[in-house]
Amino acid sequence: MKPQNRRRSSNNDLNSKRYEQAVKVFPAGVNSPVRAFKAVGGTPLFIAKGKGPWIWDESGRRYLDFCGSWGALFFGHAPAGLIQALSREIKKGTSFGTATVKEIELASKLRTFFPSMEKLRLVSSGTEAVMSAIRLARGYTGRKKILKIDGGYHGHVDSLLVKAGSGGATFGIPDSAGIPEELARQTLTIPFNDFEALEKVFKNEGEQIAALILEPVPANMGVILPKPGFLEQARKWTQSCGALLIFDEVITGFRIAAGGAQEHFLIRPDMTCLGKILGGGLPIAAFGGKKEIMDQLAPLGPVYQAGTLSGNPVAVAAALWVMEQFQRFKSSVDQLHERAQGFFRELRKEIQDQERPLQLNTAGSMFTLFFTREPVTDYTSAKKSSTEQFARFFHHCLERGIYLAPSQFEANFISTTHSKPLLEQTLEVFLAFCALGEPAPAKKKPAPLK
Ligand SMILES: Cc1ncc(COP(=O)(O)O)c(C=O)c1O
């Protein structure tokens, strides 16, 4: 592999120039907040293209991409088969606003991976999937309250942009302006992996809870693993109180196993939300679950939900291609996990002896490095990580041609196109940071990845 980082010197200039233009037309210059690099400082990248594990910015500088469009790109950037499928499909038209046969094909394939989705509906984003699932849970149960996990992210759904106050379950406080407190108060939160809080909230308010929604493996406070039995208890308490269990598998779907975390942990939720990997980078998502719940949706039932572009044929073609990959290459998830776990094993071995306090949390092919001494098991422990150290780590990697998710509280993703040699080089870059003193000394321009 040849270095391709030509025109490096103009890199920052070009990104800065674009950023100056962007801030004039978009708030903070971006169309989604984390892209603005506020959590790490510096100028956000303007990406011109991607191929396999690589992305190139506007100045032609190449980066090994561990953000992967926030976990959407299981098979890397622009796989040839996907591009061909899309080119074929797009010639037939871009949207009809009617039913199409390919949607049925997609639903049938999806159900082979997620049998708990007896019926489903296609939407265009993870947020839409979750928002619809929450409305449906409320409509189906006739209850108002939603229980979520402290630090769990489910898109920018009003009811779910709520975090916990101190201690146990508590009335919600909106995390964002514009959300009426009356609505936020209907959201309860408990810390992840907290068996006592789970029991307490269901004992005290179980009859009022429409649904417990959670990421079975949280990836939005960094990656955090469920303690053995926690998901089982979530299933038990929801069932005994007549609340629905919603697995938000927007990240974990196809990532933890082809059939998501529910396949891996052998837990059948009442409803599931999917997105990201499903569309291979195109805007498509889905929510689904038990037939009797899904049949409450309009026009069969009283819960309204709709979308002009829902089931968009181009996005469906992308999702069909993705499903075919998982069907044809049944072991692709396991193979990727194996490669990723090899990398994680090496990294863990090395960081054990490091001065720097570090925790490596991993699940399947995703990982987060936390800059803290204590194990990270929930949002409180995740927040102990030094975000200042993370920012330096992020820029250390960026300067060496590695693009990580630009925030401490995110997962990083390894795709099927991240080869073993690339992971070995990544390991070196990570370890070079660990070897640096505190604070990291200014160095001359580092060499790019080869
Ligand atoms: C677990 C989870 N649910 C839902 C969403 C929202 O998906 P989208 O950004 O496609 O609206 C995200 C986005 O990151 C997510 O990570």
Short mmCIF file of C-alpha atoms and ligand atoms in Angstrom, two decimals:
data_model
loop_
_atom_site.label_atom_id
_atom_site.label_comp_id
_atom_site.label_asym_id
_atom_site.label_seq_id
_atom_site.Cartn_x
_atom_site.Cartn_y
_atom_site.Cartn_z
CA MET A 1 0.00 0.00 0.00
CA LYS A 2 1.41 3.36 -0.97
CA PRO A 3 1.02 6.45 1.14
CA GLN A 4 -1.59 8.62 -0.49
CA ASN A 5 -1.45 11.67 1.67
CA ARG A 6 -0.56 14.15 -1.01
CA ARG A 7 -1.09 17.87 -0.55
CA ARG A 8 -0.94 17.46 3.21
CA SER A 9 0.14 21.00 3.83
CA SER A 10 -3.05 22.41 2.30
CA ASN A 11 -5.22 20.03 4.31
CA ASN A 12 -6.04 22.26 7.21
CA ASP A 13 -6.41 25.29 4.99
CA LEU A 14 -8.92 23.55 2.79
CA ASN A 15 -10.95 22.15 5.66
CA SER A 16 -10.87 25.54 7.38
CA LYS A 17 -12.00 27.27 4.21
CA ARG A 18 -14.88 24.85 3.76
CA TYR A 19 -15.78 25.22 7.42
CA GLU A 20 -15.92 29.00 7.08
CA GLN A 21 -18.36 28.55 4.20
CA ALA A 22 -20.36 25.92 6.04
CA VAL A 23 -20.93 27.93 9.23
CA LYS A 24 -22.59 30.61 7.13
CA VAL A 25 -25.29 28.20 5.98
CA PHE A 26 -25.55 25.54 8.70
CA PRO A 27 -25.62 25.95 12.48
CA ALA A 28 -22.04 25.16 13.56
CA GLY A 29 -21.38 24.28 9.93
CA VAL A 30 -22.90 20.80 10.15
CA ASN A 31 -26.10 18.84 9.72
CA SER A 32 -25.66 16.71 12.84
CA PRO A 33 -23.97 18.04 16.01
CA VAL A 34 -21.12 15.60 16.71
CA ARG A 35 -19.69 16.22 13.24
CA ALA A 36 -18.69 19.72 14.39
CA PHE A 37 -15.75 18.35 16.47
CA LYS A 38 -16.92 20.34 19.51
CA ALA A 39 -16.01 17.43 21.79
CA VAL A 40 -12.44 17.23 20.50
CA GLY A 41 -11.70 20.71 19.17
CA GLY A 42 -10.21 21.57 15.80
CA THR A 43 -11.73 21.89 12.37
CA PRO A 44 -14.17 19.23 11.21
CA LEU A 45 -13.19 17.22 8.16
CA PHE A 46 -14.99 17.61 4.86
CA ILE A 47 -15.01 14.17 3.33
CA ALA A 48 -14.95 13.86 -0.44
CA LYS A 49 -15.07 10.10 -0.93
CA GLY A 50 -14.65 6.70 0.66
CA LYS A 51 -13.57 3.25 -0.45
CA GLY A 52 -13.25 0.14 1.69
CA PRO A 53 -11.86 1.18 5.09
CA TRP A 54 -10.63 4.55 3.79
CA ILE A 55 -12.03 8.05 3.53
CA TRP A 56 -10.44 11.04 1.78
CA ASP A 57 -10.96 14.61 2.77
CA GLU A 58 -11.36 17.52 0.34
CA SER A 59 -7.60 18.07 0.23
CA GLY A 60 -6.93 14.46 -0.79
CA ARG A 61 -5.70 13.29 2.59
CA ARG A 62 -6.58 9.68 3.34
CA TYR A 63 -7.76 8.33 6.71
CA LEU A 64 -8.42 4.85 7.99
CA ASP A 65 -12.02 5.22 9.07
CA PHE A 66 -13.21 3.72 12.37
CA CYS A 67 -16.36 5.81 12.48
CA GLY A 68 -17.87 4.08 9.45
CA SER A 69 -20.75 6.54 9.18
CA TRP A 70 -21.49 5.92 12.86
CA GLY A 71 -21.60 2.17 12.48
CA ALA A 72 -23.62 1.96 9.28
CA LEU A 73 -20.84 0.59 7.07
CA PHE A 74 -20.33 -3.02 8.09
CA PHE A 75 -18.91 -3.80 4.63
CA GLY A 76 -16.85 -0.63 4.37
CA HIS A 77 -17.26 2.28 1.97
CA ALA A 78 -18.72 1.88 -1.51
CA PRO A 79 -18.63 -1.92 -1.91
CA ALA A 80 -18.73 -2.71 -5.65
CA GLY A 81 -21.77 -5.00 -5.35
CA LEU A 82 -23.79 -2.35 -3.54
CA ILE A 83 -22.90 0.32 -6.08
CA GLN A 84 -23.97 -2.00 -8.91
CA ALA A 85 -27.26 -2.83 -7.18
CA LEU A 86 -27.96 0.86 -6.63
CA SER A 87 -27.06 1.81 -10.20
CA ARG A 88 -29.47 -0.84 -11.53
CA GLU A 89 -32.27 0.25 -9.23
CA ILE A 90 -32.01 4.00 -9.58
CA LYS A 91 -32.60 3.82 -13.32
CA LYS A 92 -36.11 2.54 -12.60
CA GLY A 93 -37.09 5.60 -10.59
CA THR A 94 -36.26 7.09 -7.23
CA SER A 95 -39.60 7.04 -5.40
CA PHE A 96 -43.16 5.98 -6.11
CA GLY A 97 -44.98 6.50 -2.84
CA THR A 98 -46.72 3.15 -3.41
CA ALA A 99 -46.15 -0.40 -2.27
CA THR A 100 -43.37 -2.25 -4.15
CA VAL A 101 -42.59 -5.96 -4.36
CA LYS A 102 -39.00 -5.47 -3.20
CA GLU A 103 -40.30 -4.30 0.18
CA ILE A 104 -41.92 -7.70 0.74
CA GLU A 105 -38.70 -9.42 -0.24
CA LEU A 106 -36.78 -7.26 2.21
CA ALA A 107 -39.23 -7.89 5.06
CA SER A 108 -39.03 -11.66 4.49
CA LYS A 109 -35.24 -11.60 4.57
CA LEU A 110 -35.19 -9.35 7.61
CA ARG A 111 -37.47 -11.70 9.49
CA THR A 112 -35.09 -14.61 8.91
CA PHE A 113 -32.52 -12.66 10.95
CA PHE A 114 -34.99 -11.17 13.42
CA PRO A 115 -37.82 -13.68 13.92
CA SER A 116 -39.18 -11.50 16.75
CA MET A 117 -40.19 -8.96 14.09
CA GLU A 118 -43.32 -10.84 13.09
CA LYS A 119 -44.48 -7.71 11.30
CA LEU A 120 -42.51 -4.59 10.60
CA ARG A 121 -42.64 -1.19 9.01
CA LEU A 122 -39.91 0.52 7.04
CA VAL A 123 -38.94 4.11 7.82
CA SER A 124 -36.04 6.36 6.88
CA SER A 125 -33.95 6.82 10.03
CA GLY A 126 -33.24 5.23 13.38
CA THR A 127 -34.88 8.19 15.08
CA GLU A 128 -38.06 7.62 13.12
CA ALA A 129 -38.04 3.91 13.95
CA VAL A 130 -37.68 4.59 17.67
CA MET A 131 -40.17 7.46 17.72
CA SER A 132 -42.74 5.25 16.01
CA ALA A 133 -42.06 2.31 18.31
CA ILE A 134 -42.54 4.51 21.38
CA ARG A 135 -45.83 5.90 20.08
CA LEU A 136 -46.99 2.40 19.26
CA ALA A 137 -46.02 1.11 22.70
CA ARG A 138 -48.04 3.89 24.30
CA GLY A 139 -50.98 3.29 21.97
CA TYR A 140 -50.92 -0.47 22.48
CA THR A 141 -50.62 -0.44 26.26
CA GLY A 142 -52.66 2.70 26.93
CA ARG A 143 -49.85 3.80 29.28
CA LYS A 144 -47.79 6.98 29.20
CA LYS A 145 -44.46 6.30 30.86
CA ILE A 146 -41.35 5.18 29.08
CA LEU A 147 -38.36 3.76 30.91
CA LYS A 148 -34.94 4.25 29.40
CA ILE A 149 -31.34 3.85 30.43
CA ASP A 150 -29.32 6.74 31.77
CA GLY A 151 -26.98 7.72 28.95
CA GLY A 152 -28.79 5.59 26.36
CA TYR A 153 -29.26 7.37 23.03
CA HIS A 154 -32.11 6.55 20.71
CA GLY A 155 -32.00 9.39 18.21
CA HIS A 156 -33.46 12.82 18.79
CA VAL A 157 -36.87 11.62 19.92
CA ASP A 158 -38.46 14.16 22.31
CA SER A 159 -39.47 11.56 24.89
CA LEU A 160 -35.99 10.04 24.92
CA LEU A 161 -33.77 13.13 25.06
CA VAL A 162 -33.94 12.80 28.79
CA LYS A 163 -31.32 11.77 31.30
CA ALA A 164 -31.53 10.70 34.93
CA GLY A 165 -31.15 12.95 37.91
CA SER A 166 -29.04 11.59 40.74
CA GLY A 167 -29.73 8.13 42.08
CA GLY A 168 -32.03 5.36 40.84
CA ALA A 169 -35.15 5.98 38.84
CA THR A 170 -36.19 9.58 38.74
CA PHE A 171 -38.42 11.95 36.88
CA GLY A 172 -36.83 13.03 33.66
CA ILE A 173 -35.16 16.31 33.01
CA PRO A 174 -35.05 17.27 29.33
CA ASP A 175 -31.56 17.24 27.86
CA SER A 176 -32.59 19.62 25.12
CA ALA A 177 -34.48 22.89 25.09
CA GLY A 178 -37.77 22.63 23.26
CA ILE A 179 -39.00 19.54 25.08
CA PRO A 180 -41.90 20.32 27.40
CA GLU A 181 -41.23 19.23 30.96
CA GLU A 182 -44.69 17.66 30.99
CA LEU A 183 -43.50 15.24 28.32
CA ALA A 184 -40.05 14.69 29.83
CA ARG A 185 -41.73 13.78 33.11
CA GLN A 186 -43.22 10.75 31.40
CA THR A 187 -39.71 9.39 30.89
CA LEU A 188 -38.08 7.46 33.70
CA THR A 189 -34.44 6.51 33.65
CA ILE A 190 -32.27 4.01 35.46
CA PRO A 191 -28.54 3.30 35.22
CA PHE A 192 -27.51 0.44 32.95
CA ASN A 193 -26.61 -2.79 34.73
CA ASP A 194 -28.36 -1.64 37.92
CA PHE A 195 -30.49 -4.60 38.97
CA GLU A 196 -31.83 -2.86 42.07
CA ALA A 197 -32.96 0.24 40.21
CA LEU A 198 -34.64 -1.95 37.62
CA GLU A 199 -36.55 -3.85 40.26
CA LYS A 200 -37.45 -0.71 42.18
CA VAL A 201 -38.83 1.20 39.21
CA PHE A 202 -40.98 -1.73 38.12
CA LYS A 203 -42.18 -2.40 41.66
CA ASN A 204 -43.11 1.26 42.15
CA GLU A 205 -44.35 2.27 38.72
CA GLY A 206 -44.50 -0.89 36.62
CA GLU A 207 -48.25 -0.56 35.99
CA GLN A 208 -47.74 2.83 34.36
CA ILE A 209 -44.80 1.93 32.14
CA ALA A 210 -45.64 1.44 28.47
CA ALA A 211 -42.17 0.26 27.53
CA LEU A 212 -38.60 -0.17 28.57
CA ILE A 213 -36.37 0.81 25.67
CA LEU A 214 -32.69 0.02 25.71
CA GLU A 215 -29.70 -0.64 23.55
CA PRO A 216 -28.94 -4.22 24.63
CA VAL A 217 -25.27 -3.34 24.35
CA PRO A 218 -25.10 0.42 24.84
CA ALA A 219 -22.80 2.07 22.33
CA ASN A 220 -23.72 5.69 22.86
CA MET A 221 -21.92 6.25 26.14
CA GLY A 222 -19.05 4.38 24.60
CA VAL A 223 -19.38 0.61 24.39
CA ILE A 224 -20.68 -1.00 27.57
CA LEU A 225 -21.45 -4.66 28.09
CA PRO A 226 -24.54 -5.87 29.91
CA LYS A 227 -23.79 -7.67 33.16
CA PRO A 228 -24.86 -11.30 33.02
CA GLY A 229 -28.58 -11.48 33.76
CA PHE A 230 -29.39 -7.78 33.31
CA LEU A 231 -31.17 -8.17 29.97
CA GLU A 232 -32.95 -11.27 31.28
CA GLN A 233 -34.19 -9.25 34.27
CA ALA A 234 -35.34 -6.49 31.91
CA ARG A 235 -37.32 -9.13 30.02
CA LYS A 236 -38.73 -10.58 33.23
CA TRP A 237 -39.86 -7.27 34.75
CA THR A 238 -41.43 -5.91 31.57
CA GLN A 239 -43.32 -9.13 31.06
CA SER A 240 -44.60 -9.34 34.61
CA CYS A 241 -45.76 -5.69 34.58
CA GLY A 242 -47.36 -5.75 31.14
CA ALA A 243 -44.83 -3.29 29.71
CA LEU A 244 -43.20 -3.82 26.34
CA LEU A 245 -39.50 -4.49 25.98
CA ILE A 246 -38.07 -2.57 23.03
CA PHE A 247 -34.58 -3.43 21.88
CA ASP A 248 -33.04 -0.51 20.06
CA GLU A 249 -30.73 -2.48 17.78
CA VAL A 250 -29.97 0.44 15.49
CA ILE A 251 -26.28 -0.18 16.27
CA THR A 252 -26.26 -3.77 17.54
CA GLY A 253 -28.43 -5.18 14.74
CA PHE A 254 -26.19 -7.24 12.40
CA ARG A 255 -23.20 -6.03 14.45
CA ILE A 256 -23.28 -8.17 17.61
CA ALA A 257 -24.63 -11.07 15.55
CA ALA A 258 -26.46 -11.15 12.21
CA GLY A 259 -29.64 -11.46 14.27
CA GLY A 260 -28.50 -8.69 16.60
CA ALA A 261 -28.03 -8.75 20.35
CA GLN A 262 -31.32 -10.62 20.71
CA GLU A 263 -29.81 -13.56 18.84
CA HIS A 264 -26.59 -13.38 20.84
CA PHE A 265 -28.25 -13.11 24.26
CA LEU A 266 -31.24 -15.28 23.31
CA ILE A 267 -33.81 -12.74 24.44
CA ARG A 268 -36.95 -12.04 22.48
CA PRO A 269 -38.05 -8.42 22.81
CA ASP A 270 -41.61 -7.31 22.01
CA MET A 271 -40.33 -4.76 19.53
CA THR A 272 -37.06 -4.08 17.74
CA CYS A 273 -35.68 -0.99 16.01
CA LEU A 274 -33.11 -1.33 13.25
CA GLY A 275 -31.19 1.18 11.12
CA LYS A 276 -27.56 1.93 10.20
CA ILE A 277 -26.10 -1.38 8.89
CA LEU A 278 -29.49 -2.29 7.42
CA GLY A 279 -29.16 0.33 4.67
CA GLY A 280 -25.42 0.07 4.01
CA GLY A 281 -25.24 3.87 4.21
CA LEU A 282 -28.61 4.69 2.67
CA PRO A 283 -31.44 6.14 4.72
CA ILE A 284 -33.58 3.20 5.70
CA ALA A 285 -34.60 1.84 9.08
CA ALA A 286 -37.29 -0.44 10.46
CA PHE A 287 -39.30 -1.14 13.55
CA GLY A 288 -41.25 -4.28 14.14
CA GLY A 289 -42.39 -6.85 16.63
CA LYS A 290 -45.32 -8.96 17.69
CA LYS A 291 -48.15 -9.09 15.17
CA GLU A 292 -50.81 -7.98 17.63
CA ILE A 293 -48.76 -4.91 18.52
CA MET A 294 -47.86 -3.98 14.94
CA ASP A 295 -51.48 -4.36 13.85
CA GLN A 296 -52.32 -1.37 16.03
CA LEU A 297 -50.69 0.82 13.37
CA ALA A 298 -52.84 2.87 10.99
CA PRO A 299 -54.74 2.09 8.87
CA LEU A 300 -55.47 -1.21 10.67
CA GLY A 301 -55.31 0.31 14.12
CA PRO A 302 -55.49 3.69 15.84
CA VAL A 303 -51.77 4.52 16.08
CA TYR A 304 -50.79 6.85 13.26
CA GLN A 305 -47.45 6.50 11.53
CA ALA A 306 -46.52 7.36 7.95
CA GLY A 307 -43.72 8.49 5.61
CA THR A 308 -43.50 9.85 2.05
CA LEU A 309 -40.18 8.09 1.49
CA SER A 310 -40.79 5.03 3.69
CA GLY A 311 -39.71 1.92 1.82
CA ASN A 312 -37.92 4.07 -0.76
CA PRO A 313 -36.96 1.71 -3.62
CA VAL A 314 -33.31 2.79 -3.82
CA ALA A 315 -32.84 2.43 -0.06
CA VAL A 316 -34.67 -0.92 -0.16
CA ALA A 317 -32.30 -2.10 -2.91
CA ALA A 318 -29.38 -1.20 -0.67
CA ALA A 319 -30.91 -3.08 2.27
CA LEU A 320 -31.56 -6.10 0.05
CA TRP A 321 -27.93 -6.13 -0.98
CA VAL A 322 -26.88 -5.95 2.68
CA MET A 323 -29.24 -8.83 3.60
CA GLU A 324 -27.85 -10.91 0.73
CA GLN A 325 -24.32 -10.43 2.03
CA PHE A 326 -25.30 -11.70 5.46
CA GLN A 327 -27.14 -14.63 3.88
CA ARG A 328 -24.40 -15.58 1.44
CA PHE A 329 -21.52 -15.06 3.81
CA LYS A 330 -23.08 -16.48 6.93
CA SER A 331 -19.83 -16.43 8.82
CA SER A 332 -18.98 -12.81 7.95
CA VAL A 333 -19.94 -11.53 11.40
CA ASP A 334 -17.95 -14.27 13.18
CA GLN A 335 -14.93 -13.77 10.93
CA LEU A 336 -14.95 -10.05 11.55
CA HIS A 337 -15.32 -10.60 15.29
CA GLU A 338 -12.36 -12.93 15.26
CA ARG A 339 -10.15 -10.39 13.48
CA ALA A 340 -11.37 -7.58 15.71
CA GLN A 341 -10.89 -9.66 18.87
CA GLY A 342 -7.29 -10.39 17.83
CA PHE A 343 -6.68 -6.64 17.63
CA PHE A 344 -8.45 -6.02 20.95
CA ARG A 345 -6.46 -8.81 22.64
CA GLU A 346 -3.15 -7.28 21.56
CA LEU A 347 -4.26 -3.80 22.55
CA ARG A 348 -5.51 -4.96 25.94
CA LYS A 349 -2.29 -6.85 26.61
CA GLU A 350 -0.23 -3.75 25.87
CA ILE A 351 -2.31 -1.25 27.78
CA GLN A 352 -2.34 -3.36 30.93
CA ASP A 353 1.23 -2.30 31.60
CA GLN A 354 0.71 1.34 30.69
CA GLU A 355 1.06 4.19 33.13
CA ARG A 356 -1.90 5.88 31.54
CA PRO A 357 -5.27 4.89 33.03
CA LEU A 358 -7.10 3.13 30.22
CA GLN A 359 -10.09 0.86 29.83
CA LEU A 360 -10.84 -0.93 26.60
CA ASN A 361 -14.49 -1.88 26.22
CA THR A 362 -15.39 -4.05 23.24
CA ALA A 363 -18.35 -5.91 21.83
CA GLY A 364 -18.01 -7.88 18.60
CA SER A 365 -16.33 -5.49 16.18
CA MET A 366 -16.89 -2.25 18.10
CA PHE A 367 -14.78 -0.65 20.78
CA THR A 368 -14.23 2.38 22.98
CA LEU A 369 -11.09 3.40 24.83
CA PHE A 370 -11.90 5.18 28.09
CA PHE A 371 -9.25 7.22 29.86
CA THR A 372 -10.07 6.12 33.38
CA ARG A 373 -8.78 3.61 35.91
CA GLU A 374 -12.09 2.08 36.91
CA PRO A 375 -14.03 -0.40 34.78
CA VAL A 376 -16.76 1.30 32.77
CA THR A 377 -20.13 -0.36 33.33
CA ASP A 378 -22.63 2.49 33.10
CA TYR A 379 -22.98 6.17 32.26
CA THR A 380 -21.61 7.36 35.62
CA SER A 381 -18.39 5.39 35.23
CA ALA A 382 -18.15 6.35 31.53
CA LYS A 383 -18.30 10.02 32.47
CA LYS A 384 -15.22 9.58 34.66
CA SER A 385 -13.13 9.21 31.51
CA SER A 386 -10.89 12.17 30.81
CA THR A 387 -12.42 13.82 27.77
CA GLU A 388 -9.39 16.05 27.57
CA GLN A 389 -7.13 12.99 27.13
CA PHE A 390 -9.56 11.57 24.64
CA ALA A 391 -9.38 14.77 22.59
CA ARG A 392 -5.59 14.50 22.49
CA PHE A 393 -5.81 10.83 21.56
CA PHE A 394 -8.27 11.67 18.80
CA HIS A 395 -5.94 14.27 17.28
CA HIS A 396 -2.89 12.03 17.72
CA CYS A 397 -4.70 9.44 15.59
CA LEU A 398 -6.05 11.96 13.11
CA GLU A 399 -2.59 13.35 12.44
CA ARG A 400 -1.42 9.82 11.69
CA GLY A 401 -4.27 9.14 9.28
CA ILE A 402 -6.76 7.40 11.57
CA TYR A 403 -10.25 8.80 11.90
CA LEU A 404 -12.07 7.84 15.11
CA ALA A 405 -15.57 8.88 16.12
CA PRO A 406 -14.97 12.47 17.31
CA SER A 407 -16.29 12.05 20.85
CA GLN A 408 -15.38 9.97 23.89
CA PHE A 409 -18.93 8.70 24.26
CA GLU A 410 -19.19 6.88 20.97
CA ALA A 411 -18.30 3.48 19.63
CA ASN A 412 -15.66 2.89 16.97
CA PHE A 413 -16.36 0.30 14.32
CA ILE A 414 -14.21 -2.20 12.46
CA SER A 415 -15.57 -3.14 9.04
CA THR A 416 -14.97 -6.27 6.98
CA THR A 417 -12.51 -4.19 4.93
CA HIS A 418 -10.19 -3.40 7.86
CA SER A 419 -7.46 -5.95 7.19
CA LYS A 420 -5.18 -7.49 9.82
CA PRO A 421 -2.15 -5.44 8.67
CA LEU A 422 -4.22 -2.25 8.94
CA LEU A 423 -5.28 -3.19 12.45
CA GLU A 424 -1.64 -3.88 13.34
CA GLN A 425 -0.68 -0.41 12.16
CA THR A 426 -3.56 1.03 14.14
CA LEU A 427 -2.29 -0.76 17.22
CA GLU A 428 1.10 0.92 16.78
CA VAL A 429 -0.50 4.33 16.52
CA PHE A 430 -2.61 3.72 19.64
CA LEU A 431 0.39 2.47 21.59
CA ALA A 432 2.52 5.40 20.49
CA PHE A 433 -0.02 7.63 22.21
CA CYS A 434 0.11 5.56 25.37
CA ALA A 435 3.88 5.90 25.38
CA LEU A 436 3.69 9.68 25.25
CA GLY A 437 4.25 11.65 28.43
CA GLU A 438 1.69 13.92 30.07
CA PRO A 439 0.83 16.22 28.42
CA ALA A 440 1.73 14.91 24.98
CA PRO A 441 4.80 16.83 23.76
CA ALA A 442 4.50 18.73 20.49
CA LYS A 443 6.14 16.63 17.79
CA LYS A 444 7.09 17.20 14.23
CA LYS A 445 4.53 16.01 11.67
CA PRO A 446 4.09 12.25 12.11
CA ALA A 447 4.30 9.79 9.24
CA PRO A 448 1.00 8.74 7.71
CA LEU A 449 -0.26 5.15 7.69
CA LYS A 450 1.20 3.02 4.93
C1 LIG B 1 -28.92 3.14 19.30
C2 LIG B 1 -29.40 4.22 18.38
N1 LIG B 1 -30.71 4.39 18.18
C3 LIG B 1 -31.19 5.31 17.35
C4 LIG B 1 -30.35 6.17 16.69
C5 LIG B 1 -30.89 7.21 15.76
O1 LIG B 1 -30.63 6.84 14.44
P1 LIG B 1 -30.56 7.96 13.31
O2 LIG B 1 -29.36 8.78 13.58
O3 LIG B 1 -30.50 7.16 12.05
O4 LIG B 1 -31.81 8.76 13.41
C6 LIG B 1 -28.97 6.06 16.88
C7 LIG B 1 -28.04 6.97 16.21
O5 LIG B 1 -26.89 7.04 16.44
C8 LIG B 1 -28.49 5.06 17.74
O6 LIG B 1 -27.18 4.90 17.96
#
